[in-house]
């Protein structure tokens, strides 16, 4: 057993059967779910309810720069998170409710979970829905998707997790999931937009809190396998979760917050930039692997041929982001190869312009 689990096993095993996260930090919530999945493996049916502030969640094998408008996200304070599982990119905000069903595989039923969700919507909110395909829920009248989910069977333990669109900013779907139209080629999976609807459009009274309360009541009343002393709710505060110091949980949390996981885990891709600045016309071809510029070739009619080689050397191994590339080029302001050919101030202005061009043309 993991030594962290030995330390917290009693606290973890006695957790109530319904857990509601107060935090809206996507990284904290994904780490919490991952901790439950990998370490907890409770043999008691459990429901975890949560939601996130504005964020884009991408699949394990997706290219962050191809799926997202990273600069727009940074400007608007939208976080990026990469989940462990596959699938496409999705936008989430406070108008989105996330659910995770956990329990022993011997009595686990995705169909029962879907039936519970649909029953709550019908009985408590007058919204009629149905299952569509393997993992989606749609409204019966308009046939529009309001929930997507995934199911995993892990030995004697299973989980079923997904999202419910309550009052999501539909503008965010296009604002942040529309990549810039650049010469970007990738081996990653490109997301496909679905026809969706907010449940708020079907019932103005529904919200995250009312749905969570209704799901909690229904889950506890339909859970005969849950011991009576665990038929209760625990609100998870980020600063005081019972497993907050568990090494395995902290490992997941650190990874979720790590740039190298969110961006560096993107598939390899190539990017070609073409433009003209005062120094001349530049074509910069970059091969990006694990979020770093692994190789770069620069073609230019610049009057300083040695600068082209120096630019290649400077960009190679740099982190693929506008700020990083701009910073790397900024170091050429003191490049000795231009001595006697241009005044210092004029040279630095040209280098700044080159850096700004790279910043503006880079996807992230």
mmCIF file of C-alpha atoms in Angstrom:
data_model
loop_
_atom_site.group_PDB
_atom_site.id
_atom_site.type_symbol
_atom_site.label_atom_id
_atom_site.label_comp_id
_atom_site.label_asym_id
_atom_site.label_seq_id
_atom_site.Cartn_x
_atom_site.Cartn_y
_atom_site.Cartn_z
ATOM 1 C CA UNK A 1 0.000 0.000 0.000
ATOM 2 C CA UNK A 2 1.182 3.525 -0.766
ATOM 3 C CA UNK A 3 2.730 4.958 2.405
ATOM 4 C CA UNK A 4 0.547 8.062 2.073
ATOM 5 C CA UNK A 5 -2.498 5.821 2.043
ATOM 6 C CA UNK A 6 -1.365 4.064 5.209
ATOM 7 C CA UNK A 7 -1.244 7.424 6.910
ATOM 8 C CA UNK A 8 -4.661 8.553 5.726
ATOM 9 C CA UNK A 9 -6.426 5.214 5.213
ATOM 10 C CA UNK A 10 -8.814 5.620 8.134
ATOM 11 C CA UNK A 11 -9.829 9.137 7.146
ATOM 12 C CA UNK A 12 -10.249 8.178 3.511
ATOM 13 C CA UNK A 13 -12.176 4.962 4.035
ATOM 14 C CA UNK A 14 -14.672 6.687 6.310
ATOM 15 C CA UNK A 15 -15.424 9.530 3.891
ATOM 16 C CA UNK A 16 -19.143 10.136 3.319
ATOM 17 C CA UNK A 17 -20.651 8.711 0.147
ATOM 18 C CA UNK A 18 -21.347 12.143 -1.366
ATOM 19 C CA UNK A 19 -18.488 14.608 -1.785
ATOM 20 C CA UNK A 20 -18.998 18.155 -3.024
ATOM 21 C CA UNK A 21 -16.020 20.326 -3.918
ATOM 22 C CA UNK A 22 -16.160 23.948 -2.860
ATOM 23 C CA UNK A 23 -13.060 24.705 -4.921
ATOM 24 C CA UNK A 24 -13.492 25.716 -8.560
ATOM 25 C CA UNK A 25 -9.801 25.244 -9.377
ATOM 26 C CA UNK A 26 -9.657 22.735 -12.255
ATOM 27 C CA UNK A 27 -6.231 21.476 -11.227
ATOM 28 C CA UNK A 28 -7.302 20.814 -7.642
ATOM 29 C CA UNK A 29 -10.502 19.105 -8.754
ATOM 30 C CA UNK A 30 -8.798 16.884 -11.345
ATOM 31 C CA UNK A 31 -6.134 15.941 -8.784
ATOM 32 C CA UNK A 32 -8.889 15.080 -6.287
ATOM 33 C CA UNK A 33 -10.677 12.874 -8.800
ATOM 34 C CA UNK A 34 -7.392 11.214 -9.837
ATOM 35 C CA UNK A 35 -6.578 10.531 -6.201
ATOM 36 C CA UNK A 36 -9.953 8.854 -5.729
ATOM 37 C CA UNK A 37 -9.451 6.787 -8.864
ATOM 38 C CA UNK A 38 -5.876 5.658 -8.271
ATOM 39 C CA UNK A 39 -5.596 5.408 -4.519
ATOM 40 C CA UNK A 40 -8.999 5.299 -2.933
ATOM 41 C CA UNK A 41 -10.754 2.558 -4.927
ATOM 42 C CA UNK A 42 -13.589 2.647 -2.438
ATOM 43 C CA UNK A 43 -15.831 -0.362 -2.275
ATOM 44 C CA UNK A 44 -18.686 1.921 -1.244
ATOM 45 C CA UNK A 45 -20.712 3.674 -3.993
ATOM 46 C CA UNK A 46 -19.587 7.305 -4.058
ATOM 47 C CA UNK A 47 -20.720 10.465 -5.863
ATOM 48 C CA UNK A 48 -18.302 13.366 -6.345
ATOM 49 C CA UNK A 49 -19.844 16.666 -7.506
ATOM 50 C CA UNK A 50 -17.764 19.635 -8.629
ATOM 51 C CA UNK A 51 -17.423 22.494 -11.087
ATOM 52 C CA UNK A 52 -14.654 24.705 -12.410
ATOM 53 C CA UNK A 53 -13.968 28.349 -13.106
ATOM 54 C CA UNK A 54 -13.302 29.245 -16.746
ATOM 55 C CA UNK A 55 -11.059 26.581 -18.225
ATOM 56 C CA UNK A 56 -10.267 24.539 -21.292
ATOM 57 C CA UNK A 57 -9.733 20.832 -20.620
ATOM 58 C CA UNK A 58 -7.915 18.921 -23.346
ATOM 59 C CA UNK A 59 -7.439 15.195 -23.855
ATOM 60 C CA UNK A 60 -4.229 13.402 -23.015
ATOM 61 C CA UNK A 61 -3.011 13.251 -26.630
ATOM 62 C CA UNK A 62 -4.132 16.649 -27.883
ATOM 63 C CA UNK A 63 -2.015 19.574 -29.007
ATOM 64 C CA UNK A 64 -2.765 22.496 -26.687
ATOM 65 C CA UNK A 65 -1.769 25.088 -29.284
ATOM 66 C CA UNK A 66 -3.890 23.557 -32.016
ATOM 67 C CA UNK A 67 -7.005 23.144 -29.888
ATOM 68 C CA UNK A 68 -6.960 26.481 -28.064
ATOM 69 C CA UNK A 69 -6.418 30.167 -28.617
ATOM 70 C CA UNK A 70 -3.814 30.281 -25.864
ATOM 71 C CA UNK A 71 -3.223 34.038 -26.022
ATOM 72 C CA UNK A 72 -6.941 34.783 -25.731
ATOM 73 C CA UNK A 73 -7.168 32.413 -22.770
ATOM 74 C CA UNK A 74 -4.250 34.057 -21.003
ATOM 75 C CA UNK A 75 -5.735 37.506 -21.568
ATOM 76 C CA UNK A 76 -9.112 36.439 -20.156
ATOM 77 C CA UNK A 77 -7.747 34.427 -17.231
ATOM 78 C CA UNK A 78 -8.892 31.063 -18.601
ATOM 79 C CA UNK A 79 -6.904 28.091 -17.306
ATOM 80 C CA UNK A 80 -5.700 25.162 -19.373
ATOM 81 C CA UNK A 81 -5.782 21.619 -18.007
ATOM 82 C CA UNK A 82 -4.801 18.314 -19.556
ATOM 83 C CA UNK A 83 -6.643 15.270 -18.260
ATOM 84 C CA UNK A 84 -5.202 11.760 -18.083
ATOM 85 C CA UNK A 85 -7.885 10.294 -20.332
ATOM 86 C CA UNK A 86 -8.307 10.796 -24.061
ATOM 87 C CA UNK A 87 -11.032 12.546 -26.010
ATOM 88 C CA UNK A 88 -11.536 16.087 -27.246
ATOM 89 C CA UNK A 89 -11.184 19.590 -25.883
ATOM 90 C CA UNK A 90 -14.048 21.120 -23.885
ATOM 91 C CA UNK A 91 -14.754 24.525 -22.376
ATOM 92 C CA UNK A 92 -16.031 24.717 -18.792
ATOM 93 C CA UNK A 93 -17.057 27.509 -16.447
ATOM 94 C CA UNK A 94 -19.287 27.989 -13.398
ATOM 95 C CA UNK A 95 -22.292 27.091 -15.550
ATOM 96 C CA UNK A 96 -21.036 23.525 -15.939
ATOM 97 C CA UNK A 97 -21.588 20.766 -13.350
ATOM 98 C CA UNK A 98 -19.179 17.814 -13.202
ATOM 99 C CA UNK A 99 -20.145 14.442 -11.730
ATOM 100 C CA UNK A 100 -18.099 11.367 -10.878
ATOM 101 C CA UNK A 101 -19.668 8.056 -9.840
ATOM 102 C CA UNK A 102 -17.267 5.615 -8.154
ATOM 103 C CA UNK A 103 -17.836 2.132 -6.812
ATOM 104 C CA UNK A 104 -17.181 -1.629 -6.875
ATOM 105 C CA UNK A 105 -17.306 -3.115 -10.367
ATOM 106 C CA UNK A 106 -19.482 -6.018 -9.225
ATOM 107 C CA UNK A 107 -22.482 -3.734 -8.639
ATOM 108 C CA UNK A 108 -21.560 -0.745 -10.821
ATOM 109 C CA UNK A 109 -23.943 0.305 -13.591
ATOM 110 C CA UNK A 110 -23.499 3.207 -15.990
ATOM 111 C CA UNK A 111 -27.103 2.692 -17.073
ATOM 112 C CA UNK A 112 -28.297 3.099 -13.483
ATOM 113 C CA UNK A 113 -26.290 6.291 -13.117
ATOM 114 C CA UNK A 114 -27.780 7.720 -16.317
ATOM 115 C CA UNK A 115 -31.243 6.742 -15.160
ATOM 116 C CA UNK A 116 -30.654 8.566 -11.870
ATOM 117 C CA UNK A 117 -29.536 11.718 -13.710
ATOM 118 C CA UNK A 118 -32.520 11.624 -16.045
ATOM 119 C CA UNK A 119 -34.930 10.915 -13.180
ATOM 120 C CA UNK A 120 -33.656 13.929 -11.237
ATOM 121 C CA UNK A 121 -34.055 16.187 -14.257
ATOM 122 C CA UNK A 122 -37.566 14.887 -14.960
ATOM 123 C CA UNK A 123 -38.938 14.739 -11.416
ATOM 124 C CA UNK A 124 -37.249 17.791 -9.902
ATOM 125 C CA UNK A 125 -36.985 20.133 -12.885
ATOM 126 C CA UNK A 126 -39.509 18.915 -15.470
ATOM 127 C CA UNK A 127 -36.794 18.351 -18.085
ATOM 128 C CA UNK A 128 -37.187 15.227 -20.203
ATOM 129 C CA UNK A 129 -33.992 13.709 -21.500
ATOM 130 C CA UNK A 130 -32.712 10.475 -22.948
ATOM 131 C CA UNK A 131 -29.521 8.563 -23.615
ATOM 132 C CA UNK A 132 -27.920 9.117 -27.013
ATOM 133 C CA UNK A 133 -25.189 6.825 -28.285
ATOM 134 C CA UNK A 134 -22.812 5.411 -25.722
ATOM 135 C CA UNK A 135 -22.048 8.387 -23.505
ATOM 136 C CA UNK A 136 -24.306 11.379 -24.180
ATOM 137 C CA UNK A 137 -27.569 12.674 -22.748
ATOM 138 C CA UNK A 138 -29.869 14.808 -24.904
ATOM 139 C CA UNK A 139 -33.162 16.622 -24.359
ATOM 140 C CA UNK A 140 -36.053 14.593 -25.704
ATOM 141 C CA UNK A 141 -37.683 17.436 -27.606
ATOM 142 C CA UNK A 142 -34.805 19.195 -29.379
ATOM 143 C CA UNK A 143 -32.400 16.229 -29.412
ATOM 144 C CA UNK A 144 -29.607 18.558 -28.271
ATOM 145 C CA UNK A 145 -26.723 17.318 -26.150
ATOM 146 C CA UNK A 146 -26.481 18.609 -22.572
ATOM 147 C CA UNK A 147 -24.203 15.965 -21.065
ATOM 148 C CA UNK A 148 -21.209 13.955 -22.158
ATOM 149 C CA UNK A 149 -19.449 11.286 -20.120
ATOM 150 C CA UNK A 150 -16.822 8.560 -20.054
ATOM 151 C CA UNK A 151 -16.765 5.170 -18.339
ATOM 152 C CA UNK A 152 -13.768 3.228 -17.054
ATOM 153 C CA UNK A 153 -13.506 -0.239 -15.555
ATOM 154 C CA UNK A 154 -10.364 -0.705 -13.413
ATOM 155 C CA UNK A 155 -10.247 -4.275 -12.145
ATOM 156 C CA UNK A 156 -12.682 -4.540 -9.234
ATOM 157 C CA UNK A 157 -13.330 -0.791 -9.281
ATOM 158 C CA UNK A 158 -15.270 1.352 -11.790
ATOM 159 C CA UNK A 159 -16.012 4.988 -12.467
ATOM 160 C CA UNK A 160 -18.367 7.003 -14.620
ATOM 161 C CA UNK A 161 -17.676 10.732 -14.949
ATOM 162 C CA UNK A 162 -19.075 13.503 -17.081
ATOM 163 C CA UNK A 163 -20.455 17.020 -17.316
ATOM 164 C CA UNK A 164 -23.869 18.684 -17.405
ATOM 165 C CA UNK A 165 -24.353 21.992 -19.231
ATOM 166 C CA UNK A 166 -26.334 24.210 -16.885
ATOM 167 C CA UNK A 167 -25.631 27.774 -17.963
ATOM 168 C CA UNK A 168 -22.312 27.603 -19.794
ATOM 169 C CA UNK A 169 -21.098 30.626 -21.747
ATOM 170 C CA UNK A 170 -21.640 29.293 -25.253
ATOM 171 C CA UNK A 171 -19.531 32.132 -26.608
ATOM 172 C CA UNK A 172 -16.582 30.552 -24.803
ATOM 173 C CA UNK A 173 -16.921 27.422 -26.897
ATOM 174 C CA UNK A 174 -15.994 29.351 -30.027
ATOM 175 C CA UNK A 175 -13.879 32.059 -28.410
ATOM 176 C CA UNK A 176 -11.322 29.716 -26.865
ATOM 177 C CA UNK A 177 -11.668 26.537 -28.912
ATOM 178 C CA UNK A 178 -11.046 28.243 -32.242
ATOM 179 C CA UNK A 179 -7.327 27.941 -33.021
ATOM 180 C CA UNK A 180 -5.541 30.537 -35.077
ATOM 181 C CA UNK A 181 -5.422 29.669 -38.770
ATOM 182 C CA UNK A 182 -1.663 29.155 -39.049
ATOM 183 C CA UNK A 183 0.574 26.644 -40.758
ATOM 184 C CA UNK A 184 0.276 24.262 -37.836
ATOM 185 C CA UNK A 185 0.422 20.531 -38.509
ATOM 186 C CA UNK A 186 -0.032 18.013 -35.721
ATOM 187 C CA UNK A 187 -0.535 14.353 -34.991
ATOM 188 C CA UNK A 188 -3.071 15.206 -32.278
ATOM 189 C CA UNK A 189 -6.831 14.664 -32.335
ATOM 190 C CA UNK A 190 -8.848 17.738 -33.394
ATOM 191 C CA UNK A 191 -12.050 18.426 -31.488
ATOM 192 C CA UNK A 192 -15.450 18.377 -33.173
ATOM 193 C CA UNK A 193 -18.175 20.774 -32.053
ATOM 194 C CA UNK A 194 -21.480 19.213 -30.979
ATOM 195 C CA UNK A 195 -25.020 20.594 -31.052
ATOM 196 C CA UNK A 196 -25.596 21.463 -27.408
ATOM 197 C CA UNK A 197 -28.104 23.174 -25.105
ATOM 198 C CA UNK A 198 -27.959 24.703 -21.637
ATOM 199 C CA UNK A 199 -30.514 23.213 -19.237
ATOM 200 C CA UNK A 200 -31.191 26.781 -18.058
ATOM 201 C CA UNK A 201 -32.915 27.284 -21.403
ATOM 202 C CA UNK A 202 -35.296 24.445 -20.531
ATOM 203 C CA UNK A 203 -35.893 25.418 -16.905
ATOM 204 C CA UNK A 204 -34.831 28.837 -15.587
ATOM 205 C CA UNK A 205 -34.813 27.571 -11.978
ATOM 206 C CA UNK A 206 -32.096 24.962 -12.417
ATOM 207 C CA UNK A 207 -28.549 25.808 -11.330
ATOM 208 C CA UNK A 208 -25.428 24.030 -10.091
ATOM 209 C CA UNK A 209 -26.479 24.101 -6.440
ATOM 210 C CA UNK A 210 -30.058 22.949 -7.023
ATOM 211 C CA UNK A 211 -28.904 20.113 -9.284
ATOM 212 C CA UNK A 212 -26.277 18.975 -6.756
ATOM 213 C CA UNK A 213 -28.832 18.970 -3.942
ATOM 214 C CA UNK A 214 -31.320 16.981 -6.031
ATOM 215 C CA UNK A 215 -28.676 14.486 -7.162
ATOM 216 C CA UNK A 216 -27.472 14.074 -3.582
ATOM 217 C CA UNK A 217 -30.962 13.313 -2.242
ATOM 218 C CA UNK A 218 -31.705 10.852 -5.038
ATOM 219 C CA UNK A 219 -28.309 9.151 -4.803
ATOM 220 C CA UNK A 220 -28.566 8.589 -1.038
ATOM 221 C CA UNK A 221 -32.119 7.261 -1.313
ATOM 222 C CA UNK A 222 -31.137 4.889 -4.159
ATOM 223 C CA UNK A 223 -27.928 3.553 -2.594
ATOM 224 C CA UNK A 224 -28.740 0.424 -0.570
ATOM 225 C CA UNK A 225 -25.076 -0.642 -0.599
ATOM 226 C CA UNK A 226 -23.971 2.471 1.302
ATOM 227 C CA UNK A 227 -23.551 2.008 5.077
ATOM 228 C CA UNK A 228 -25.853 4.246 7.092
ATOM 229 C CA UNK A 229 -22.946 6.093 8.721
ATOM 230 C CA UNK A 230 -21.687 7.103 5.268
ATOM 231 C CA UNK A 231 -25.026 8.331 3.926
ATOM 232 C CA UNK A 232 -24.053 11.952 4.332
ATOM 233 C CA UNK A 233 -22.373 14.804 2.508
ATOM 234 C CA UNK A 234 -18.886 16.209 2.925
ATOM 235 C CA UNK A 235 -18.053 19.600 1.437
ATOM 236 C CA UNK A 236 -14.408 19.533 0.373
ATOM 237 C CA UNK A 237 -12.585 22.740 1.229
ATOM 238 C CA UNK A 238 -9.318 23.115 -0.664
ATOM 239 C CA UNK A 239 -7.386 24.060 2.481
ATOM 240 C CA UNK A 240 -8.685 21.241 4.666
ATOM 241 C CA UNK A 241 -9.399 18.077 2.661
ATOM 242 C CA UNK A 242 -8.567 14.971 4.759
ATOM 243 C CA UNK A 243 -6.115 13.751 2.103
ATOM 244 C CA UNK A 244 -4.557 17.166 1.414
ATOM 245 C CA UNK A 245 -1.077 16.131 2.576
ATOM 246 C CA UNK A 246 -1.108 12.686 1.021
ATOM 247 C CA UNK A 247 2.004 12.349 -1.210
ATOM 248 C CA UNK A 248 0.039 10.724 -4.024
ATOM 249 C CA UNK A 249 -2.566 13.502 -4.048
ATOM 250 C CA UNK A 250 0.176 16.137 -4.012
ATOM 251 C CA UNK A 251 1.900 14.377 -6.918
ATOM 252 C CA UNK A 252 -1.282 14.606 -8.990
ATOM 253 C CA UNK A 253 -1.814 18.249 -7.979
ATOM 254 C CA UNK A 254 1.739 19.229 -8.896
ATOM 255 C CA UNK A 255 1.492 17.481 -12.240
ATOM 256 C CA UNK A 256 -1.836 19.098 -13.119
ATOM 257 C CA UNK A 257 -0.356 22.544 -12.402
ATOM 258 C CA UNK A 258 2.893 21.872 -14.282
ATOM 259 C CA UNK A 259 3.395 23.672 -17.621
ATOM 260 C CA UNK A 260 5.325 20.645 -18.867
ATOM 261 C CA UNK A 261 2.214 18.482 -18.438
ATOM 262 C CA UNK A 262 -0.366 20.941 -19.782
ATOM 263 C CA UNK A 263 1.698 22.117 -22.746
ATOM 264 C CA UNK A 264 4.800 19.954 -22.915
ATOM 265 C CA UNK A 265 2.761 16.777 -23.286
ATOM 266 C CA UNK A 266 1.364 18.037 -26.606
ATOM 267 C CA UNK A 267 2.145 15.880 -29.654
ATOM 268 C CA UNK A 268 5.052 16.920 -31.847
ATOM 269 C CA UNK A 269 4.187 19.509 -34.484
ATOM 270 C CA UNK A 270 5.791 21.913 -36.911
ATOM 271 C CA UNK A 271 5.108 25.609 -37.286
ATOM 272 C CA UNK A 272 6.207 27.935 -40.090
ATOM 273 C CA UNK A 273 6.206 31.709 -39.558
ATOM 274 C CA UNK A 274 6.620 34.125 -42.439
ATOM 275 C CA UNK A 275 6.798 37.907 -42.222
ATOM 276 C CA UNK A 276 8.734 41.079 -42.867
ATOM 277 C CA UNK A 277 10.374 43.381 -40.329
ATOM 278 C CA UNK A 278 12.968 46.170 -40.706
ATOM 279 C CA UNK A 279 15.829 43.666 -40.762
ATOM 280 C CA UNK A 280 14.272 41.891 -43.739
ATOM 281 C CA UNK A 281 11.955 39.037 -44.668
ATOM 282 C CA UNK A 282 12.043 36.028 -42.341
ATOM 283 C CA UNK A 283 10.757 32.460 -42.642
ATOM 284 C CA UNK A 284 11.126 30.614 -39.361
ATOM 285 C CA UNK A 285 10.452 26.858 -39.420
ATOM 286 C CA UNK A 286 10.186 25.251 -35.984
ATOM 287 C CA UNK A 287 9.840 21.619 -34.982
ATOM 288 C CA UNK A 288 8.272 21.455 -31.529
ATOM 289 C CA UNK A 289 8.478 18.417 -29.240
ATOM 290 C CA UNK A 290 7.300 18.238 -25.646
ATOM 291 C CA UNK A 291 6.644 21.965 -25.708
ATOM 292 C CA UNK A 292 10.206 22.878 -26.688
ATOM 293 C CA UNK A 293 11.698 24.017 -29.998
ATOM 294 C CA UNK A 294 13.792 20.979 -30.867
ATOM 295 C CA UNK A 295 14.898 22.165 -34.289
ATOM 296 C CA UNK A 296 14.635 25.409 -36.221
ATOM 297 C CA UNK A 297 15.620 26.622 -39.702
ATOM 298 C CA UNK A 298 15.544 30.297 -40.592
ATOM 299 C CA UNK A 299 15.546 31.676 -44.144
ATOM 300 C CA UNK A 300 15.970 35.414 -44.674
ATOM 301 C CA UNK A 301 17.168 38.141 -47.024
ATOM 302 C CA UNK A 302 18.578 39.951 -43.977
ATOM 303 C CA UNK A 303 21.864 41.795 -44.640
ATOM 304 C CA UNK A 304 23.428 40.090 -41.613
ATOM 305 C CA UNK A 305 23.824 36.408 -42.584
ATOM 306 C CA UNK A 306 25.509 35.551 -39.285
ATOM 307 C CA UNK A 307 22.390 36.814 -37.505
ATOM 308 C CA UNK A 308 20.346 34.063 -39.139
ATOM 309 C CA UNK A 309 22.602 31.373 -37.654
ATOM 310 C CA UNK A 310 22.583 33.149 -34.292
ATOM 311 C CA UNK A 311 18.796 33.341 -34.373
ATOM 312 C CA UNK A 312 18.582 29.594 -35.011
ATOM 313 C CA UNK A 313 20.919 28.907 -32.117
ATOM 314 C CA UNK A 314 18.953 31.239 -29.843
ATOM 315 C CA UNK A 315 15.554 29.724 -30.598
ATOM 316 C CA UNK A 316 16.653 26.113 -30.411
ATOM 317 C CA UNK A 317 15.621 24.500 -27.084
ATOM 318 C CA UNK A 318 13.470 27.521 -26.143
ATOM 319 C CA UNK A 319 10.028 26.903 -24.681
ATOM 320 C CA UNK A 320 7.339 27.235 -27.355
ATOM 321 C CA UNK A 321 5.457 30.299 -26.169
ATOM 322 C CA UNK A 322 5.299 33.861 -27.380
ATOM 323 C CA UNK A 323 6.897 35.230 -24.222
ATOM 324 C CA UNK A 324 9.709 32.671 -24.251
ATOM 325 C CA UNK A 325 10.616 33.180 -27.908
ATOM 326 C CA UNK A 326 10.437 36.944 -27.554
ATOM 327 C CA UNK A 327 12.709 36.769 -24.516
ATOM 328 C CA UNK A 328 15.207 34.557 -26.333
ATOM 329 C CA UNK A 329 15.419 36.956 -29.277
ATOM 330 C CA UNK A 330 15.776 39.899 -26.897
ATOM 331 C CA UNK A 331 19.211 38.594 -25.964
ATOM 332 C CA UNK A 332 20.391 39.404 -29.481
ATOM 333 C CA UNK A 333 20.215 43.095 -28.654
ATOM 334 C CA UNK A 334 23.803 42.836 -27.473
ATOM 335 C CA UNK A 335 24.967 40.555 -30.284
ATOM 336 C CA UNK A 336 28.514 41.492 -31.231
ATOM 337 C CA UNK A 337 28.211 40.469 -34.878
ATOM 338 C CA UNK A 338 26.485 43.717 -35.840
ATOM 339 C CA UNK A 339 29.212 46.054 -34.463
ATOM 340 C CA UNK A 340 30.106 48.850 -36.838
ATOM 341 C CA UNK A 341 27.088 48.180 -39.062
ATOM 342 C CA UNK A 342 24.257 49.843 -37.094
ATOM 343 C CA UNK A 343 23.934 52.182 -34.131
ATOM 344 C CA UNK A 344 23.235 50.406 -30.833
ATOM 345 C CA UNK A 345 19.857 52.045 -30.317
ATOM 346 C CA UNK A 346 18.702 51.331 -33.868
ATOM 347 C CA UNK A 347 19.849 47.719 -33.582
ATOM 348 C CA UNK A 348 18.010 47.131 -30.333
ATOM 349 C CA UNK A 349 14.838 48.586 -31.829
ATOM 350 C CA UNK A 350 15.138 46.177 -34.771
ATOM 351 C CA UNK A 351 15.649 43.219 -32.436
ATOM 352 C CA UNK A 352 12.660 44.296 -30.346
ATOM 353 C CA UNK A 353 10.561 44.413 -33.510
ATOM 354 C CA UNK A 354 11.738 40.920 -34.465
ATOM 355 C CA UNK A 355 10.833 39.647 -31.002
ATOM 356 C CA UNK A 356 7.407 41.289 -31.123
ATOM 357 C CA UNK A 357 6.752 39.698 -34.518
ATOM 358 C CA UNK A 358 7.585 36.238 -33.149
ATOM 359 C CA UNK A 359 5.407 36.888 -30.108
ATOM 360 C CA UNK A 360 2.427 37.941 -32.218
ATOM 361 C CA UNK A 361 2.786 35.084 -34.712
ATOM 362 C CA UNK A 362 3.318 32.295 -32.185
ATOM 363 C CA UNK A 363 0.175 30.391 -31.205
ATOM 364 C CA UNK A 364 0.791 30.446 -27.469
#
